[in-house]
mmCIF file of C-alpha atoms in Angstrom:
data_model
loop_
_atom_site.group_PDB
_atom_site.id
_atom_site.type_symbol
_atom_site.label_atom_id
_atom_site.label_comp_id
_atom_site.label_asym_id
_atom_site.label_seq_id
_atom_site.Cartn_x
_atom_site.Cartn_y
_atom_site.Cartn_z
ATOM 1 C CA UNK A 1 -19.284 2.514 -15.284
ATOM 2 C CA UNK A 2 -19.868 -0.874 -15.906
ATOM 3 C CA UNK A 3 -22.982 -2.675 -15.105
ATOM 4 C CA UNK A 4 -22.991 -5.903 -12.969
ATOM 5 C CA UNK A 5 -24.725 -8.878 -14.001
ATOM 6 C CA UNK A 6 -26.874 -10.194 -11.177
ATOM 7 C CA UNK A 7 -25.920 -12.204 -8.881
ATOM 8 C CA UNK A 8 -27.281 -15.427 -7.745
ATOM 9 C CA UNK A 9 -28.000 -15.317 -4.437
ATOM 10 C CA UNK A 10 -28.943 -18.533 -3.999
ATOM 11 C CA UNK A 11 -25.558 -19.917 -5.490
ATOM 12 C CA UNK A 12 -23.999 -17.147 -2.880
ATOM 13 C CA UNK A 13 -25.932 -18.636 -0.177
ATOM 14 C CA UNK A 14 -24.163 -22.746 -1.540
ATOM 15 C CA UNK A 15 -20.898 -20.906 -0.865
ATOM 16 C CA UNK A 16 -21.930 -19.424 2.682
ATOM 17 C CA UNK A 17 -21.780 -16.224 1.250
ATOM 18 C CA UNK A 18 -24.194 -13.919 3.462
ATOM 19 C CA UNK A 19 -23.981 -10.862 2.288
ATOM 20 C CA UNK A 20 -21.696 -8.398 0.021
ATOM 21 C CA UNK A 21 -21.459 -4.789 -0.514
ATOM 22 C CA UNK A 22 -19.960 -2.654 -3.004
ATOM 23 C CA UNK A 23 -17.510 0.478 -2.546
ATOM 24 C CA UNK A 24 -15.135 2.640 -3.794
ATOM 25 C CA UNK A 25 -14.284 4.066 -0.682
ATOM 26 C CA UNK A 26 -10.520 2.465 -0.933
ATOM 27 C CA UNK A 27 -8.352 4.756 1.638
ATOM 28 C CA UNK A 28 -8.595 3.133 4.924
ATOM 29 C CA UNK A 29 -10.096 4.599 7.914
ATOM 30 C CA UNK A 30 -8.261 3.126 10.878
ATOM 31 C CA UNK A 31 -4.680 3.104 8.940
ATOM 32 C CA UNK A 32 -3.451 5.229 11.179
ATOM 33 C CA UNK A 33 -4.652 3.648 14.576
ATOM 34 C CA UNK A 34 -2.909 0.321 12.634
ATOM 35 C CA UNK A 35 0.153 2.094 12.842
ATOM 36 C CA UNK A 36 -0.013 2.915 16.597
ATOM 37 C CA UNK A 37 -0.965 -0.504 17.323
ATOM 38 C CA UNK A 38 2.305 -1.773 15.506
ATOM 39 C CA UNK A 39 4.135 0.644 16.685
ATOM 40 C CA UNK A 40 3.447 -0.234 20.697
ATOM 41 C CA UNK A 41 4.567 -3.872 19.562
ATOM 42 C CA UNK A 42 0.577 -5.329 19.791
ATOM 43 C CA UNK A 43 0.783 -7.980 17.206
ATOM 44 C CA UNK A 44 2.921 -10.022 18.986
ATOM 45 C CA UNK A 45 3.269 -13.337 17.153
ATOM 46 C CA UNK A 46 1.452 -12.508 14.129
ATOM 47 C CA UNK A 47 4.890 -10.915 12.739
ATOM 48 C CA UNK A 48 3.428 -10.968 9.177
ATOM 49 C CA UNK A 49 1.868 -7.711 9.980
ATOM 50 C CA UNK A 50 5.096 -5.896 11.004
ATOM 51 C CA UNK A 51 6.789 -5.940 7.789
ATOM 52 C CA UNK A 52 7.706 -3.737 4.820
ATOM 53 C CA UNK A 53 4.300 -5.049 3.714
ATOM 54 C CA UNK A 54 2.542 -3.083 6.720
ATOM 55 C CA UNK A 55 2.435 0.055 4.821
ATOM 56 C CA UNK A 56 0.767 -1.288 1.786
ATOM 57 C CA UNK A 57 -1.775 -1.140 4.109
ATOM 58 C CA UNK A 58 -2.076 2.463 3.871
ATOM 59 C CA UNK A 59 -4.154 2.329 0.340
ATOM 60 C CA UNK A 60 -5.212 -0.257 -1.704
ATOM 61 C CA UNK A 61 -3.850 1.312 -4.822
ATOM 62 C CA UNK A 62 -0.337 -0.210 -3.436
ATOM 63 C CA UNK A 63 -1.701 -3.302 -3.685
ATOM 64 C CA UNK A 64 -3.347 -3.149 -6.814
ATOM 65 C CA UNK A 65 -2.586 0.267 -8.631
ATOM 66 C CA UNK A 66 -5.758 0.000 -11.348
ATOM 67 C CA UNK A 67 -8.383 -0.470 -8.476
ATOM 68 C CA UNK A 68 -11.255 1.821 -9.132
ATOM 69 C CA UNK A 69 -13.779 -0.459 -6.519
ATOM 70 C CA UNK A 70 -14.258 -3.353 -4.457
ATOM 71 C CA UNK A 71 -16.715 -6.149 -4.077
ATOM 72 C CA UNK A 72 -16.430 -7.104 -0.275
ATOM 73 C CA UNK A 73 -17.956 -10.729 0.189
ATOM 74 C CA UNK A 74 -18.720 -12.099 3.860
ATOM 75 C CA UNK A 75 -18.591 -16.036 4.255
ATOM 76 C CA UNK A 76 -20.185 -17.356 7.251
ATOM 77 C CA UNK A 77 -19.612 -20.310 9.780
ATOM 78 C CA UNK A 78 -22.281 -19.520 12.434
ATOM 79 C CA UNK A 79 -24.240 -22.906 11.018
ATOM 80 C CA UNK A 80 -20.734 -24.703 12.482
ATOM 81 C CA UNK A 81 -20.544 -22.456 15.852
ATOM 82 C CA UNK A 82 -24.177 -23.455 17.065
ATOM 83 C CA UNK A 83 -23.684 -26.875 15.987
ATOM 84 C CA UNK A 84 -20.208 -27.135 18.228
ATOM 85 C CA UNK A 85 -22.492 -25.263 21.299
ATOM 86 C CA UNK A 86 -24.631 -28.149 21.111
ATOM 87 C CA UNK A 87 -22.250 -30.580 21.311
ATOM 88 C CA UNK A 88 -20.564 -28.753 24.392
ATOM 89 C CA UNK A 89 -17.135 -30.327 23.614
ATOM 90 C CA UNK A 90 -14.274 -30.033 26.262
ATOM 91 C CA UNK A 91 -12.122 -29.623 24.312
ATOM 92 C CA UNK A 92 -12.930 -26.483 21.700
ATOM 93 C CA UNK A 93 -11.947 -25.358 18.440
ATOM 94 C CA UNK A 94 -12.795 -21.899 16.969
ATOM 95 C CA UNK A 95 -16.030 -22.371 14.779
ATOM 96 C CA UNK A 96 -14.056 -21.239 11.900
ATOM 97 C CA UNK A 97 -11.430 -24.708 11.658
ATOM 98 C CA UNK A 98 -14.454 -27.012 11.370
ATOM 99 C CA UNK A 99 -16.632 -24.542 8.724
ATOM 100 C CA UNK A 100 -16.285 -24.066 5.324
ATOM 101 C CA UNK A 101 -16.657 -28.117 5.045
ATOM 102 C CA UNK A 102 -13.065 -28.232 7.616
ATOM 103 C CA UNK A 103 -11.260 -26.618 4.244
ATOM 104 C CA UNK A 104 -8.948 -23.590 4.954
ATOM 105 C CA UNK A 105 -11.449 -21.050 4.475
ATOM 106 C CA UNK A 106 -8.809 -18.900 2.742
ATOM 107 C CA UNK A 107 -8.712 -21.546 -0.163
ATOM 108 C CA UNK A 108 -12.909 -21.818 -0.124
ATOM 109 C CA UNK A 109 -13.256 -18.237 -0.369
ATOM 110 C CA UNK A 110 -10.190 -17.889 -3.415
ATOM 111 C CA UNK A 111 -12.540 -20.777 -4.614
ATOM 112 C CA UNK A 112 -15.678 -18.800 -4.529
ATOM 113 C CA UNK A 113 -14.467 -15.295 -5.584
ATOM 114 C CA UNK A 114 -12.763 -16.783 -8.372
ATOM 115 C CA UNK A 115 -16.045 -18.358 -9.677
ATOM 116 C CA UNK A 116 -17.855 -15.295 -9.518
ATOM 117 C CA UNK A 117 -15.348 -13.182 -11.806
ATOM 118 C CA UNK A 118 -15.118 -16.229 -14.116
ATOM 119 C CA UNK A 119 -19.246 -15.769 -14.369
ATOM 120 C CA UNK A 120 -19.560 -12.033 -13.707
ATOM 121 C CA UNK A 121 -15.899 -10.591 -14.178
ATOM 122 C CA UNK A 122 -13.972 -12.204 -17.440
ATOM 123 C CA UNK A 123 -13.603 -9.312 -19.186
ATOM 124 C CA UNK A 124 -12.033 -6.670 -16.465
ATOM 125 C CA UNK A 125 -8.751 -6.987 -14.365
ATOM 126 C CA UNK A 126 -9.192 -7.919 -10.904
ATOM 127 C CA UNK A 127 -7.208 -9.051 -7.784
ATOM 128 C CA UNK A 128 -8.762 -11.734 -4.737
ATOM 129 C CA UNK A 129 -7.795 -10.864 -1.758
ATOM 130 C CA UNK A 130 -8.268 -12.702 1.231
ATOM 131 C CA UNK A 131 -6.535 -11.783 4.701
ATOM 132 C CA UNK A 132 -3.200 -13.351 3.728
ATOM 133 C CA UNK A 133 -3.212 -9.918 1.329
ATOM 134 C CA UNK A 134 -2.122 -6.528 2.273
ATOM 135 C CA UNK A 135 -4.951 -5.156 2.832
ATOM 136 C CA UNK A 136 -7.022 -3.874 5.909
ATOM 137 C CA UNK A 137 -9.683 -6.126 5.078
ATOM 138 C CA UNK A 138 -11.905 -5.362 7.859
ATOM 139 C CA UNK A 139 -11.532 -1.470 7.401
ATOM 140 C CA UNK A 140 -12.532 -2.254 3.690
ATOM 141 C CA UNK A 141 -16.042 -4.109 4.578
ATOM 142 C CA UNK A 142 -16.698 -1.267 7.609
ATOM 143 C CA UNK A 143 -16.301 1.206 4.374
ATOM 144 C CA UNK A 144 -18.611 -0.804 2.572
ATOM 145 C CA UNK A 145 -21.300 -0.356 4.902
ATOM 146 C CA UNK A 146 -20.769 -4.560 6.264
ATOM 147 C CA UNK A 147 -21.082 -3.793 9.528
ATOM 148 C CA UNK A 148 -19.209 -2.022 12.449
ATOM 149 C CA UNK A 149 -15.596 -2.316 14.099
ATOM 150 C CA UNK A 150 -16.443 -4.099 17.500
ATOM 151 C CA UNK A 151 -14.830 -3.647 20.394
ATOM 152 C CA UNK A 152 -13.164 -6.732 20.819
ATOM 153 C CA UNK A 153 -11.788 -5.300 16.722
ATOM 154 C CA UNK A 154 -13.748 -7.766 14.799
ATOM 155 C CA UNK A 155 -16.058 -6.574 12.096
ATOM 156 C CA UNK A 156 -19.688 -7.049 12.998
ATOM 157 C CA UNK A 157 -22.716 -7.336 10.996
ATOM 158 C CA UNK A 158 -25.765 -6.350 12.038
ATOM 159 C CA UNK A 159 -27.981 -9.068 11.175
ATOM 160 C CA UNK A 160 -25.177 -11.881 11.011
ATOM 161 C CA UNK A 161 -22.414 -11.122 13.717
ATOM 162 C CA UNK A 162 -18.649 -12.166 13.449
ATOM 163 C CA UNK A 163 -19.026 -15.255 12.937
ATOM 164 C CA UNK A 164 -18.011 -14.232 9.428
ATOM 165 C CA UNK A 165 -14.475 -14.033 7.188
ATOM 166 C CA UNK A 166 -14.037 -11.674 4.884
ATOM 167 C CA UNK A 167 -13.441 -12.068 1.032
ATOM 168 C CA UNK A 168 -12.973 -9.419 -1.701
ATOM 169 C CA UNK A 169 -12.869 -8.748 -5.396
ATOM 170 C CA UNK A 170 -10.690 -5.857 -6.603
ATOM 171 C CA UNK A 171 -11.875 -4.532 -10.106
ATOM 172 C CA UNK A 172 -10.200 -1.843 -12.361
ATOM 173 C CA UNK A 173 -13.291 -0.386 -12.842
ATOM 174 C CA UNK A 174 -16.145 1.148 -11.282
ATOM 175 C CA UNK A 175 -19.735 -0.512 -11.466
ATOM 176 C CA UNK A 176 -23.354 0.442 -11.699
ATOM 177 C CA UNK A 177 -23.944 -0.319 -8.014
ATOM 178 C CA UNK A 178 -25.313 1.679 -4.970
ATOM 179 C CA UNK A 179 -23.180 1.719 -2.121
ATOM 180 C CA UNK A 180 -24.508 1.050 1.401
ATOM 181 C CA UNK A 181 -24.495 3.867 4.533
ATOM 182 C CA UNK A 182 -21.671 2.695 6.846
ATOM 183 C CA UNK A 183 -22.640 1.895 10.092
ATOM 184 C CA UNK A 184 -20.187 3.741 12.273
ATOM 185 C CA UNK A 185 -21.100 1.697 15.417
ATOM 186 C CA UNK A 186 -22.979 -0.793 17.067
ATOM 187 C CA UNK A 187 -21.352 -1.508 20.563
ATOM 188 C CA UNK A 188 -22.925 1.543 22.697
ATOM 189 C CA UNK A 189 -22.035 0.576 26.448
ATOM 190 C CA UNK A 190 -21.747 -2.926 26.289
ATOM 191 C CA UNK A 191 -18.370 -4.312 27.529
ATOM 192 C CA UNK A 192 -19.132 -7.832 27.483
ATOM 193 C CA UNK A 193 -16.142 -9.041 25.233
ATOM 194 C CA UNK A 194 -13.709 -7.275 26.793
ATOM 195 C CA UNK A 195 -15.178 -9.042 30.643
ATOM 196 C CA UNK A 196 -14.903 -12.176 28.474
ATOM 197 C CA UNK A 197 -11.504 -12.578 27.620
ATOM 198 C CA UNK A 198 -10.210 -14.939 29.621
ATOM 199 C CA UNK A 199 -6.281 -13.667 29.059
ATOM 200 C CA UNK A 200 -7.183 -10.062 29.260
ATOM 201 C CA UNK A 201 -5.817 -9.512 25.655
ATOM 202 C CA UNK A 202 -8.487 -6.346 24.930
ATOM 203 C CA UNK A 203 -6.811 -3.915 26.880
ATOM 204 C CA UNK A 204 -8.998 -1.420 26.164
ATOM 205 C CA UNK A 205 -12.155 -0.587 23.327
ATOM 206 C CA UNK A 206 -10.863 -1.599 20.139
ATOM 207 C CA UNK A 207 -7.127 -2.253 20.953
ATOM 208 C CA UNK A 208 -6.060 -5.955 21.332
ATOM 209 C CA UNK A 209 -2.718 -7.401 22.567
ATOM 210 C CA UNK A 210 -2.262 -10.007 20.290
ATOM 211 C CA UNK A 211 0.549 -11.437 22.599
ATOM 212 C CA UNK A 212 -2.188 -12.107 25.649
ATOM 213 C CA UNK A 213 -4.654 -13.473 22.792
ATOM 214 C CA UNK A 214 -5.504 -17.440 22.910
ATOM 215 C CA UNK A 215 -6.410 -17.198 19.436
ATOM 216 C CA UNK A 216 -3.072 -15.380 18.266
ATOM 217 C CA UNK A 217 -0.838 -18.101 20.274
ATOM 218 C CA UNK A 218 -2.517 -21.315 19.128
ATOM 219 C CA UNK A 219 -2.580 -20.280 15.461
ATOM 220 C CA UNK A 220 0.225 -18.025 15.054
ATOM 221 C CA UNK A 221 2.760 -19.032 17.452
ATOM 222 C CA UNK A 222 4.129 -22.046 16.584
ATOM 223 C CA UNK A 223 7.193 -22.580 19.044
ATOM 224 C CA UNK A 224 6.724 -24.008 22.394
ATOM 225 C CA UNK A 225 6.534 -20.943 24.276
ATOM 226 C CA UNK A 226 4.605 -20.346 27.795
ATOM 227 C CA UNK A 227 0.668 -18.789 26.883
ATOM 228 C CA UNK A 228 -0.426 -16.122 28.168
ATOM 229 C CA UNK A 229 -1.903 -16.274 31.830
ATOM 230 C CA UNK A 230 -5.366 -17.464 31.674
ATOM 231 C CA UNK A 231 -5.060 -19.797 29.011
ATOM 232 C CA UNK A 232 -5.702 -23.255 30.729
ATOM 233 C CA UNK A 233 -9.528 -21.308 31.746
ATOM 234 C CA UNK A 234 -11.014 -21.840 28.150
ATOM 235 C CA UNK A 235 -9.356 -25.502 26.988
ATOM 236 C CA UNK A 236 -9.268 -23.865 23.262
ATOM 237 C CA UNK A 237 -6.825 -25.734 21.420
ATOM 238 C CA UNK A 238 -6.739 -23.845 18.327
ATOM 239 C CA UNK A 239 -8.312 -20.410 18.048
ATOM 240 C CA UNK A 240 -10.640 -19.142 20.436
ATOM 241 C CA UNK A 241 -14.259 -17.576 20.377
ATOM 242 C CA UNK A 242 -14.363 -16.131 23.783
ATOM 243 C CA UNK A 243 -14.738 -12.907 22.793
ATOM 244 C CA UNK A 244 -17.260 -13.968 20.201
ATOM 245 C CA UNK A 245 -19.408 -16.126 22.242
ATOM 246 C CA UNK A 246 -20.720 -13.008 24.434
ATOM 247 C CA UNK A 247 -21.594 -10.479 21.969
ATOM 248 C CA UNK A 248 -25.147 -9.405 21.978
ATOM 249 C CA UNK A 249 -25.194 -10.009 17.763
ATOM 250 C CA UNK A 250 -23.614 -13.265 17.959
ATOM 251 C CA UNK A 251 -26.303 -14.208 20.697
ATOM 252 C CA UNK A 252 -28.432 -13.151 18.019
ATOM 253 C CA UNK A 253 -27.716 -13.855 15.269
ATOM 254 C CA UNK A 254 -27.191 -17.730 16.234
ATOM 255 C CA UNK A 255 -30.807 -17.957 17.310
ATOM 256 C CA UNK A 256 -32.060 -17.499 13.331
ATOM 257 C CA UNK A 257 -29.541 -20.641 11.737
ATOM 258 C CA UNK A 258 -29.767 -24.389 12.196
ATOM 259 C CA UNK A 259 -26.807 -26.181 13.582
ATOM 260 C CA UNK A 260 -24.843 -27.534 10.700
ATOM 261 C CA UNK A 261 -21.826 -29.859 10.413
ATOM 262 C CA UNK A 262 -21.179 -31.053 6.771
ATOM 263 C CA UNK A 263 -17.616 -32.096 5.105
ATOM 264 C CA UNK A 264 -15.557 -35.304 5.828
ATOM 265 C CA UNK A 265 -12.350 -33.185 6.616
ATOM 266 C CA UNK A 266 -14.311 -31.151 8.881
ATOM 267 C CA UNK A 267 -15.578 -34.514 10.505
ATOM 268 C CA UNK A 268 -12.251 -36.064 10.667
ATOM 269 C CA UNK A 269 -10.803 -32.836 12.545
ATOM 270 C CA UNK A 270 -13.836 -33.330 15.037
ATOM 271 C CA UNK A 271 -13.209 -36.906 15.443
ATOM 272 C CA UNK A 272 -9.452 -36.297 15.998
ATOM 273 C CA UNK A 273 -9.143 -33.215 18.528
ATOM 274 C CA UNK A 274 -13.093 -33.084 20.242
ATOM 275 C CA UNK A 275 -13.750 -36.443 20.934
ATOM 276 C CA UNK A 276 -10.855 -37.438 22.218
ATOM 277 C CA UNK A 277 -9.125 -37.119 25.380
ATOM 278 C CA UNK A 278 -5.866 -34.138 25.669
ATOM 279 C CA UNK A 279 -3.351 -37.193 26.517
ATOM 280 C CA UNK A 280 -4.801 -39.412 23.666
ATOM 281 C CA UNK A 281 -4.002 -36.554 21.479
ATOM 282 C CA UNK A 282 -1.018 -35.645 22.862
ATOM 283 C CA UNK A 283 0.130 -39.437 21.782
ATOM 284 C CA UNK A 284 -1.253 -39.632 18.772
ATOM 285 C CA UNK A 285 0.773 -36.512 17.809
ATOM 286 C CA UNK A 286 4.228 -37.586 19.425
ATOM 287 C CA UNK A 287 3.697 -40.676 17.184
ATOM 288 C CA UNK A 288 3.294 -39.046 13.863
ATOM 289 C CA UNK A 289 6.085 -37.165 11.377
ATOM 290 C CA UNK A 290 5.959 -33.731 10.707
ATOM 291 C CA UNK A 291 5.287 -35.016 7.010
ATOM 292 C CA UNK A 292 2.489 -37.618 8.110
ATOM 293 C CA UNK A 293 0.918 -34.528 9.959
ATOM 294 C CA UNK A 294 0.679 -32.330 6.926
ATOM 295 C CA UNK A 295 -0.316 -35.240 4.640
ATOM 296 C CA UNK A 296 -3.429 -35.870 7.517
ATOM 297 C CA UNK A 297 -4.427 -31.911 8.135
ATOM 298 C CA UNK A 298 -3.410 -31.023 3.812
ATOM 299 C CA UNK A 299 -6.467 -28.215 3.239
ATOM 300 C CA UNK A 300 -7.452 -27.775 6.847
ATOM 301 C CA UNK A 301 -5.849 -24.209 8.503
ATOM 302 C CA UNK A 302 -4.403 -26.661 11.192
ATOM 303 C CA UNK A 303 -1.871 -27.631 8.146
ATOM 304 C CA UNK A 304 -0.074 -24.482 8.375
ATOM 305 C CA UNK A 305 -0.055 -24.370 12.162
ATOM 306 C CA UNK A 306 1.817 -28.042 12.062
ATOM 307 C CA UNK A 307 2.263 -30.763 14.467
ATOM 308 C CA UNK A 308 4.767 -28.992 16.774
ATOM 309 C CA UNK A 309 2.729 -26.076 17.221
ATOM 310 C CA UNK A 310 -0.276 -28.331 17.569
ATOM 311 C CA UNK A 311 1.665 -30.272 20.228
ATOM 312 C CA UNK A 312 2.431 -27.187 22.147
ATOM 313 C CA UNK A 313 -1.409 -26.124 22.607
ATOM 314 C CA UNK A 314 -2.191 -29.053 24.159
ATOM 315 C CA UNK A 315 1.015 -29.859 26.210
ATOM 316 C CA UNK A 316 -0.172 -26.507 27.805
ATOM 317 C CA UNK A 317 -3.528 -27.580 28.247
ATOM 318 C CA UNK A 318 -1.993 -30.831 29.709
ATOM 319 C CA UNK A 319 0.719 -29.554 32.376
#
């Protein structure tokens, strides 16, 4: 075993890091309910996930065939979610767009993890993964004792919610490093999230219809397609936190962090969808190139998304 050189917490904390976990625990738990849910067709426009990739899924030794252990890393945007409650915007963004300084938080966390194996890591092999990966990422930090499997299916931390995206090292070795219990669940009776969902996409504990889910259609689907019923309720124009907003840990967990807004591109995206009006938007959009959009948006995860698919969330909101 190798030993691990501390860590700073305090440089963790710069890079909203809020907790990590170690494990070697690296055959997934729920890989078979993932295959159920594919099979009944559930991830409706997130097609990425029904793929010859999908059964990567199955262990992470298909991703990565060295992998003795993980480092599971959980970045943080509550800071951005209380600070867009105050402001009680009509129109609403998932807290997640406008953290991470309004940088695609799969390019701040690459940014982070790759930091800590350059200070920590040189001398080993090791993969980053982030959710673009395949890799059950969420099964992975419920194995490392990160928290629970909600059920609305996000991963919930005790202490900090799921206001939270996940990160992780890969390392061809195992370290010195206790492992944490895994808490198997946190829920008990409460069915607030799946009351909350405004499109009905949790059709039951644990198992959501990605083709209902707001969230799913403004990021993922990117043709001009009719939403799902329900959508014109929340005015979410990219992502959605409905689900989110009502659990008992998020309630929480918000209550112990200041409201925080910090980085221009994250002010810009505030300035350009929140405090405007949907038809403002709407023209500003129909007057820009596909090209001109990217150049705008380059960094944010409303680049990938693109002005078409933009267009369509809030022609919908707009009918």
């Amino acid at each position: 075993m190798l030993k691990i050189i501390e860590l700073n917490h305090q440089k963790l904390k710069s890079q909203q890091i809020v907790d990590f976990a170690y494990t070697e625990n690296l055959i997934p738990k729920y890989y078979e309910f993932y295959e159920q849910w594919l099979a009944r067709k559930l991830n409706g426009s997130i097609q990425y996930l029904d793929t010859p990739q999908a059964a990567k899924r199955q262990s992470i030794r298909n991703l990565f065939a060295e992998c003795k252990s993980a480092l599971v890393f959980l970045f943080s945007h509550l800071e951005m979610k209380k600070y867009l409650d105050e402001q009680a915007y009509k129109n609403k963004m998932a807290a997640f767009v406008l953290g991470y300084d309004g940088i695609d938080y799969h390019h701040h966390i690459r940014k982070s993890l790759n930091a800590i194996i350059k200070d920590h890591f040189f001398y080993t092999k090791t993969v980053v993964c982030v959710d673009t990966m395949p890799l059950l990422e969420r099964d992975l930090a419920y194995q490392a004792g990160l928290g629970f499997i909600g059920k609305n299916s996000m991963l919930i931390h005790p202490i900090y919610g799921s206001q939270v995206m996940i990160g992780t090292i890969l390392l061809d070795h195992k370290l010195d490093l206790s492992q944490k219990m895994v808490v198997s669940s946190g829920c008990g009776d409460c069915q607030n999230c799946l009351q909350a969902c405004p499109t009905n996409a949790i059709l039951s504990p644990f198992t959501v219809d990605a083709a209902k889910c707001i969230s799913a259609f403004t990021i993922e689907q990117m043709k001009r397609l009719d939403p799902p019923q329900g959508f014109k309720s929340q005015n979410y124009i990219f992502g959605c936190d409905a689900c989110q907003n009502v659990c008992p840990f998020n309630i929480e967990a918000q209550k112990k962090v200041k409201a925080n807004q910090s980085g221009e591109k994250a002010a810009f995206i505030e300035d350009y969808f929140l405090k405007n009006e949907l038809p403002s938007i709407e023209t500003r959009l129909n007057q820009l190139s596909n090209h001109a959009y990217k150049k705008q948006f380059k960094d944010s995860v409303l680049e990938r998304t693109g002005r078409v698919g933009m267009l369509k969330n809030i022609e919908h909101l707009t009918d």
